[in-house]
XYZ file of N, CA and C in Angstrom:
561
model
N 0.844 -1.166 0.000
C 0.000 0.000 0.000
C 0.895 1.236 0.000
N 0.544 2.110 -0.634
C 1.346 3.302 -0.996
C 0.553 4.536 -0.596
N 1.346 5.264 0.134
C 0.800 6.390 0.499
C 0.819 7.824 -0.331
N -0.290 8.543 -0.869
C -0.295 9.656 -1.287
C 0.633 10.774 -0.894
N 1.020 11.707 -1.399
C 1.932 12.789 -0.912
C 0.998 13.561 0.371
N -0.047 13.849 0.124
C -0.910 14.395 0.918
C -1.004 13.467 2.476
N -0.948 12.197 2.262
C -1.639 11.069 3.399
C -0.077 11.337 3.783
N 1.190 10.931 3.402
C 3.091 10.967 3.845
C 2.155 12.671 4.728
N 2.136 13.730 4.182
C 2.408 14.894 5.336
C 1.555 14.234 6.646
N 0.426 13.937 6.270
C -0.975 13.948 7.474
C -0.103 13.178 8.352
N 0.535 12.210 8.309
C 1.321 10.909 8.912
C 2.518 11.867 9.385
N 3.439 12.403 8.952
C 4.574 13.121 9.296
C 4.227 13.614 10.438
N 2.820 14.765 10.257
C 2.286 15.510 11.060
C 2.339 14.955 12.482
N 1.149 13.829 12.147
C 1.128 12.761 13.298
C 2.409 12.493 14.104
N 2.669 12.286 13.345
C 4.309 11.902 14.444
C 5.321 13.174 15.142
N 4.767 13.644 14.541
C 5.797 14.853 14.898
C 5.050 15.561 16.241
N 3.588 15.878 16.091
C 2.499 16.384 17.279
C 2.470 14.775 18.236
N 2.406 13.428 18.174
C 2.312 12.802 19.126
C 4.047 12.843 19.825
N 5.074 12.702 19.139
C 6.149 13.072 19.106
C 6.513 14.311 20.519
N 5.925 15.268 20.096
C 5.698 16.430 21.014
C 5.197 16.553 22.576
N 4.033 15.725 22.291
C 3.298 15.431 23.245
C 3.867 14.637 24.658
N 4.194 13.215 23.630
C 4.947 12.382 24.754
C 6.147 13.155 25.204
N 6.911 14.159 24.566
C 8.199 14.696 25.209
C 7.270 15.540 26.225
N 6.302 16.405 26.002
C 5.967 17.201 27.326
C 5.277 16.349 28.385
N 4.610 15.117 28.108
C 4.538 14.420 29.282
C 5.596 13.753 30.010
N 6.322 13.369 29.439
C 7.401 12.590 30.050
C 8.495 13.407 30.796
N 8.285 14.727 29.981
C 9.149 15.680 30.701
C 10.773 16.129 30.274
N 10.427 15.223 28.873
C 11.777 16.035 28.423
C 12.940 15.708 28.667
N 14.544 16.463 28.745
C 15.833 16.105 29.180
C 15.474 17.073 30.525
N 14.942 17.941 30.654
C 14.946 18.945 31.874
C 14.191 18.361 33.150
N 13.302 17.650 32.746
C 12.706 16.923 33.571
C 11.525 17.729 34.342
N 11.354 19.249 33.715
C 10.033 20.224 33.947
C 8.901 19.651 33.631
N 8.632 18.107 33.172
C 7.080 17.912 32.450
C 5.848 18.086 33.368
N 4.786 17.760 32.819
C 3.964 17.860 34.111
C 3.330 16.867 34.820
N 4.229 15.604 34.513
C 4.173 14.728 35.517
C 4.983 14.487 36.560
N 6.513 15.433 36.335
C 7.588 16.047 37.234
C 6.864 16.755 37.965
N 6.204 17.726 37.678
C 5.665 19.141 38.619
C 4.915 18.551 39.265
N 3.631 17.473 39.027
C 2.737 17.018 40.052
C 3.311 16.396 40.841
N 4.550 15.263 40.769
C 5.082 14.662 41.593
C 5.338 16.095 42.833
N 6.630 16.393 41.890
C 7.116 17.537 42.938
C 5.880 18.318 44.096
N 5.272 18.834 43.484
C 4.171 19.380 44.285
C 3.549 18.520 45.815
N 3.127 17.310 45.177
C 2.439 16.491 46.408
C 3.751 16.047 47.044
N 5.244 15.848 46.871
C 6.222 15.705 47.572
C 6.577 16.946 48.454
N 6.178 18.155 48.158
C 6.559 19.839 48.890
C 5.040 19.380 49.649
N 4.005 18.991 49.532
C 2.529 18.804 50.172
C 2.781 17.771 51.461
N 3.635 16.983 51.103
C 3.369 15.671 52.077
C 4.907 16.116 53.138
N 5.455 16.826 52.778
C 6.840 17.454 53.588
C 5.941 18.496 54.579
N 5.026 19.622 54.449
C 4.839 20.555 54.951
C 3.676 19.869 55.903
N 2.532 18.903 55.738
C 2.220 18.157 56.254
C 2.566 17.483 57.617
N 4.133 17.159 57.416
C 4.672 15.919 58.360
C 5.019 16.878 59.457
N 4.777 16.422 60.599
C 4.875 17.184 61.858
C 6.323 16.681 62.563
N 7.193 17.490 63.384
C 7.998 16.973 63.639
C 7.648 16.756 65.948
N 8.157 15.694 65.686
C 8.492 15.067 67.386
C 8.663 16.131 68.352
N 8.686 17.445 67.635
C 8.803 18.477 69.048
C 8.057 19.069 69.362
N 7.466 19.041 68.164
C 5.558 20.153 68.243
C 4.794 18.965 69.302
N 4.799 17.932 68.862
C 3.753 16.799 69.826
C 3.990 16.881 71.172
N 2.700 17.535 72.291
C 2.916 17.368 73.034
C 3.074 16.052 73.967
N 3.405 16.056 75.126
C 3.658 14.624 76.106
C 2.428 15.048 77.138
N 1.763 13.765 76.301
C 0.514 13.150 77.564
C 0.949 12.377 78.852
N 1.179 13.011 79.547
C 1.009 12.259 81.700
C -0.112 11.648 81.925
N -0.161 10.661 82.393
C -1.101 9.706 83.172
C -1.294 10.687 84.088
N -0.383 11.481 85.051
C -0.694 12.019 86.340
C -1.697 13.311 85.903
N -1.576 13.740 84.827
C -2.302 14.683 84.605
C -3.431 15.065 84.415
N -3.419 13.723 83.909
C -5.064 13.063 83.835
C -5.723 13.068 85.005
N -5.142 12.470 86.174
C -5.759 12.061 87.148
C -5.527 13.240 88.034
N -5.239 14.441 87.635
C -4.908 15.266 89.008
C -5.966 16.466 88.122
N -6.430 16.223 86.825
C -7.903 16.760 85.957
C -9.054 16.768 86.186
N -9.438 14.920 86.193
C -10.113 14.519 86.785
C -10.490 15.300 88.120
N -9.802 15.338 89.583
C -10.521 15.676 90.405
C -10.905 17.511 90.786
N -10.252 17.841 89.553
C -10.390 19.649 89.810
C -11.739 19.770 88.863
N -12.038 19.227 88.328
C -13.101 20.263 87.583
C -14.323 19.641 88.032
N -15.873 20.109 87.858
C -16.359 20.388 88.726
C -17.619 20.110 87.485
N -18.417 18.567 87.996
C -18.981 17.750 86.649
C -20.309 18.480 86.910
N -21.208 18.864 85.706
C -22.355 19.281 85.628
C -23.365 18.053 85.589
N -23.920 18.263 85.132
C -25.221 16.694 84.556
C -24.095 15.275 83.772
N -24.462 14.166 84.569
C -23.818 13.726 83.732
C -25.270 12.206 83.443
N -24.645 12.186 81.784
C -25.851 11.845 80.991
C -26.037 10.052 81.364
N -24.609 9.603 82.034
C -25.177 8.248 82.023
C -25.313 7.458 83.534
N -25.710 8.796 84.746
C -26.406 8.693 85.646
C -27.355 9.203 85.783
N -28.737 8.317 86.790
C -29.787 9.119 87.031
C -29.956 9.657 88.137
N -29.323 10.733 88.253
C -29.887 11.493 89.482
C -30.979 12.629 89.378
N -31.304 12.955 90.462
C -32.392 14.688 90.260
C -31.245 15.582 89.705
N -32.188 16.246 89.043
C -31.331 17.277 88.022
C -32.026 18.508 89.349
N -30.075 19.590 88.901
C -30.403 20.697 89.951
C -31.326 21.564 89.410
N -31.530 22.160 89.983
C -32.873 23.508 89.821
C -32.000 25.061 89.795
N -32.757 25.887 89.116
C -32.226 26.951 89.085
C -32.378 27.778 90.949
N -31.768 28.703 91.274
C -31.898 29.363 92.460
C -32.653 30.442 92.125
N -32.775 30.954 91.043
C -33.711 32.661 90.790
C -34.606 31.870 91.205
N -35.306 32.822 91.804
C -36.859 33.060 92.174
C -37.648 33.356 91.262
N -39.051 33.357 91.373
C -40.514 33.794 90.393
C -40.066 35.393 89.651
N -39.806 36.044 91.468
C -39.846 37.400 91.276
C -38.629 37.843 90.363
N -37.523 37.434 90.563
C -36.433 37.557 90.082
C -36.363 38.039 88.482
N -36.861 36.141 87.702
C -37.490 35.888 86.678
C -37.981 37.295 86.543
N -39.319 37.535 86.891
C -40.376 38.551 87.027
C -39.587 39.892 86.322
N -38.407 40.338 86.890
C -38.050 41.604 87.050
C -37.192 41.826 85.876
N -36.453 40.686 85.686
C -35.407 40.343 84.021
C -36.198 40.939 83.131
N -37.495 40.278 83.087
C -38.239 39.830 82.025
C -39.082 41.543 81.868
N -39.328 42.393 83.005
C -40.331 43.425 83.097
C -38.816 44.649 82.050
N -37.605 44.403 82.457
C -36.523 45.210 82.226
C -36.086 45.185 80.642
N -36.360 43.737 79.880
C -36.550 43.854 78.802
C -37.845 43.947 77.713
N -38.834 43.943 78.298
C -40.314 44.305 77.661
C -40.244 46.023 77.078
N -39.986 47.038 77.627
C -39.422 48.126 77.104
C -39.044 48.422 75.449
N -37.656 47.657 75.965
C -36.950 47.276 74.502
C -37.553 46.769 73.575
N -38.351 45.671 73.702
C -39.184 44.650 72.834
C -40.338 45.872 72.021
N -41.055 45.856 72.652
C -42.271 47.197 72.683
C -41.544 48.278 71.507
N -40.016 48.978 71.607
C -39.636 50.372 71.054
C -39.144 49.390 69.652
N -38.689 48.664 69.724
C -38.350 47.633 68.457
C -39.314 47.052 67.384
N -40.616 46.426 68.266
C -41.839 46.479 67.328
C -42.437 48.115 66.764
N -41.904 49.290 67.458
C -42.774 49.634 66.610
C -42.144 50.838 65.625
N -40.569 50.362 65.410
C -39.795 50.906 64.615
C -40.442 49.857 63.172
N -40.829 48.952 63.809
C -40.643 48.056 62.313
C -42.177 48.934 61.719
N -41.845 48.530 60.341
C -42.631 48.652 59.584
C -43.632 47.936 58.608
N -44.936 47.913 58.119
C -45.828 46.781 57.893
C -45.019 46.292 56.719
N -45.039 45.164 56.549
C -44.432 44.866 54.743
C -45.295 45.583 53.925
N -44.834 45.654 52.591
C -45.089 46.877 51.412
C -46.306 45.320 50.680
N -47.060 45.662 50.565
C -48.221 45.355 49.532
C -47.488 44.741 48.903
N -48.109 43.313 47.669
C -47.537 42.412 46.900
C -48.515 42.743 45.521
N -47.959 42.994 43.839
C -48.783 43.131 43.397
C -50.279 41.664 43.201
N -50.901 41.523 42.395
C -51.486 40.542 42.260
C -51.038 39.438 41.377
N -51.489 38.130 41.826
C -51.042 37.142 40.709
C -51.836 37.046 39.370
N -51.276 36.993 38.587
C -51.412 36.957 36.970
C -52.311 35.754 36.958
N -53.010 35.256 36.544
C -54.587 34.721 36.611
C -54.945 34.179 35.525
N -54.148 34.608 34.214
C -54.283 33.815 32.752
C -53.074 34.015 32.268
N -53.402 32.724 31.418
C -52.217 32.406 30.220
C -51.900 33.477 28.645
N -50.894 33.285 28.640
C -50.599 34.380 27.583
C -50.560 33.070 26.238
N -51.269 33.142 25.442
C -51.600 31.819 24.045
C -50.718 32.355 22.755
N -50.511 33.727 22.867
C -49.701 33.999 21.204
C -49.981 35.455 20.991
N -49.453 35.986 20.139
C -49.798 37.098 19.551
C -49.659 37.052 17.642
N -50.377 37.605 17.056
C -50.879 38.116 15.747
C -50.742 39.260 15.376
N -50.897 39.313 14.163
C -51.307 40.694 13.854
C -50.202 41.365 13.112
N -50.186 43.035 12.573
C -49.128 43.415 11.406
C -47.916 43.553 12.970
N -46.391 44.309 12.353
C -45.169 43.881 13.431
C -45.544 45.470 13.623
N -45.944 46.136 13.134
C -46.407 47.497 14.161
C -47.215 47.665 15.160
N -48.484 46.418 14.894
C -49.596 46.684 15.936
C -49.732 45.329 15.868
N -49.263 44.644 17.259
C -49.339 43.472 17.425
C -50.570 43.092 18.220
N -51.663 41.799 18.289
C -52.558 42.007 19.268
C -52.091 40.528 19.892
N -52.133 40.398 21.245
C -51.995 39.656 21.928
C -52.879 38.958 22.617
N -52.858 37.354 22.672
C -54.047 36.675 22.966
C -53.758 35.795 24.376
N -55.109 36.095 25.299
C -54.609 35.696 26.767
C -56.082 34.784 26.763
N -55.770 33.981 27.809
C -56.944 33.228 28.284
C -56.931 32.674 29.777
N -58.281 33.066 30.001
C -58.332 32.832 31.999
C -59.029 31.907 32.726
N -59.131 30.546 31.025
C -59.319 29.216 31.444
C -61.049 28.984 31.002
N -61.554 30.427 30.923
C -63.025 30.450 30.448
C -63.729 31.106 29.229
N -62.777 32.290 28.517
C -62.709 33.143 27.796
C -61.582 33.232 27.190
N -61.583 33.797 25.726
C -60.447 34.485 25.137
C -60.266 35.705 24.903
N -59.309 36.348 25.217
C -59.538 37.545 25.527
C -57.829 38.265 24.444
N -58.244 39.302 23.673
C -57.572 39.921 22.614
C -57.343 41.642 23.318
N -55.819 41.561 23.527
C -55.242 42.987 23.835
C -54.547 43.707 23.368
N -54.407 44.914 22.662
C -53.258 45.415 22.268
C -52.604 46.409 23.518
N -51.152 46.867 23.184
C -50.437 47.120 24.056
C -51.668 48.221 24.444
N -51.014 48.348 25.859
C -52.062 50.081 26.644
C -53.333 49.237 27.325
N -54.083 48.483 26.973
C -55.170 47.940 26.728
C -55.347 47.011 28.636
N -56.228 47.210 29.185
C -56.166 47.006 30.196
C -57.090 45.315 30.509
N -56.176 44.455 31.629
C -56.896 42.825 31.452
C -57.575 43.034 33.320
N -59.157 42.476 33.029
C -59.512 42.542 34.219
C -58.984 43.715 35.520
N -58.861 45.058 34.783
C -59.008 46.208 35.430
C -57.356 46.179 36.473
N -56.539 45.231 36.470
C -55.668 45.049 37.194
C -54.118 45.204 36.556
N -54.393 44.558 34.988
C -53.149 44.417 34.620
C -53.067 44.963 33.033
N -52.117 46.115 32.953
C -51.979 46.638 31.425
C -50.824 45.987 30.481
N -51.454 45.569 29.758
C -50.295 44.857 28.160
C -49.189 45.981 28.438
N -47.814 45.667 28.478
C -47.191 46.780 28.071
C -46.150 46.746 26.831
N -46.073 45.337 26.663
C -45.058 45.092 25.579
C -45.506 44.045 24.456
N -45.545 43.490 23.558
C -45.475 42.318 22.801
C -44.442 42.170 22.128
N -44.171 40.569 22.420
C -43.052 40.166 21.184
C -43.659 39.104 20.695
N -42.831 38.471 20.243
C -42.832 37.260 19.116
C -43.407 35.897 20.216
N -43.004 35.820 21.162
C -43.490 34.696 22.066
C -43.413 34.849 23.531
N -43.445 36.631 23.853
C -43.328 36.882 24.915
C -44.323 38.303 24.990
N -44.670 38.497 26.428
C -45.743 39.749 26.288
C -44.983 40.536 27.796
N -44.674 41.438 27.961
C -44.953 41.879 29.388
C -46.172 42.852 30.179
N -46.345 42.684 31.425
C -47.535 43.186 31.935
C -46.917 43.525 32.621
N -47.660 44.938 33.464
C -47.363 45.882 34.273
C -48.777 45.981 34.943
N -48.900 46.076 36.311
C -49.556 46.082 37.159
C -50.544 47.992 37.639
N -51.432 47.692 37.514
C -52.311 48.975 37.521
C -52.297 49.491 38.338
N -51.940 49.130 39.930
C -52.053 49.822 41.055
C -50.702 49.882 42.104
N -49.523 49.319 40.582
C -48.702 49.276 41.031
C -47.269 49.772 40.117
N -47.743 50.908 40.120
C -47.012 51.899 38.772
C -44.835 51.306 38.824
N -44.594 51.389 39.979
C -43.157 51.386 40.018
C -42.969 50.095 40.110
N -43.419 49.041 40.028
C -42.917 47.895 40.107
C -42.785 47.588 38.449
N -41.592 46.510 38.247
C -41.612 45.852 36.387
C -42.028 45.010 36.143
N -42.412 45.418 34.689
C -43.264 44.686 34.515
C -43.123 43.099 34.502
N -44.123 42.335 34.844
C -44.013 40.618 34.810
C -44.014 40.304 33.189
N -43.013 39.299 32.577
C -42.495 39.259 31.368
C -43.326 37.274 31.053
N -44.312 37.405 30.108
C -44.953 35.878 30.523
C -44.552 35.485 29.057
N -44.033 34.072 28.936
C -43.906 33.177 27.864
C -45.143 32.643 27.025
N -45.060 32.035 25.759
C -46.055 31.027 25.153
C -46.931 30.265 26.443
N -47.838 30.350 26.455
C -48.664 29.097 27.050
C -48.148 29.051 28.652
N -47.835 30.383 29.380
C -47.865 30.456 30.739
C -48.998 32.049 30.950
């Protein structure tokens, strides 16, 4: 089988780019490849890692046991004894509780009511028609079909404000500064 002049370059090529390749994996005479550098790396990783014998402190048995009797055990979970009781009193309680009501009280009535939500959109937007200057847009509210051009107001709540090709946006009537809701085909 004889190779074309064209098929000899494609093949040259080949060898010369796999050629290439294996020298930058393998890393060459310099030994920079980048299976050198990963080595190197997790070898500088597993060095900075290793702790040396002087940082580790020395655990005493005696220390343990001279621990043990200084500190001073709260509840412990795998005896049953009566659990202690607090010492405040009713009144005590009483007086905490009268000292922060104040605060509570001047805090509620910094806040303010939440801001009104406009209304939810109530029909589907089905398509729009019509010439690309005056597009009319077709909505439905599951019982009726209902035909809007932009300006044109739906159930007294919500004005057409835009049409496109498979998208419409609405703007809310009693709710001038909010943007408008942007509805797809068949939502």
């Amino acid at each position: 089988m004889t190779l074309r002049p064209r098929e000899k370059a494609l093949v040259a090529l080949l060898i010369v780019v796999g050629g290439y390749q294996g020298f930058r994996l393998v890393g060459g005479a310099l030994g920079e490849g980048p299976l050198n550098l990963a080595n190197r790396k997790s070898a500088q990783r597993r060095e900075a890692e290793q702790v040396t014998l002087d940082e580790v402190a020395r655990l005493e048995i005696s220390d343990l046991a001279a621990a043990v009797g200084s500190s001073e055990i709260g509840r412990d979970p795998f005896r049953f004894d009566a659990v202690s009781r607090s010492t405040t009193t009713a009144a005590e309680r009483l007086s905490e509780s009268s000292v922060l009501q104040p605060v509570a009280e001047t805090a509620r009535a910094d806040l303010e009511p939440p801001a009104p939500l406009p209304p939810r959109i109530d029909f589907d937007f089905l398509g729009s028609f019509g010439r690309s200057g005056r597009p009319m847009a077709v909505f439905s509210d599951g019982e009726a079909i209902i035909n809007a051009f932009v300006g044109d107001t739906l159930q007294e709540k919500f004005v057409v404000d835009e049409i496109g090709y498979e998208t419409v946006d609405i703007r809310f009537v009693d709710f001038p500064d909010t943007p408008p809701e942007t509805l797809d085909v068949g939502n």
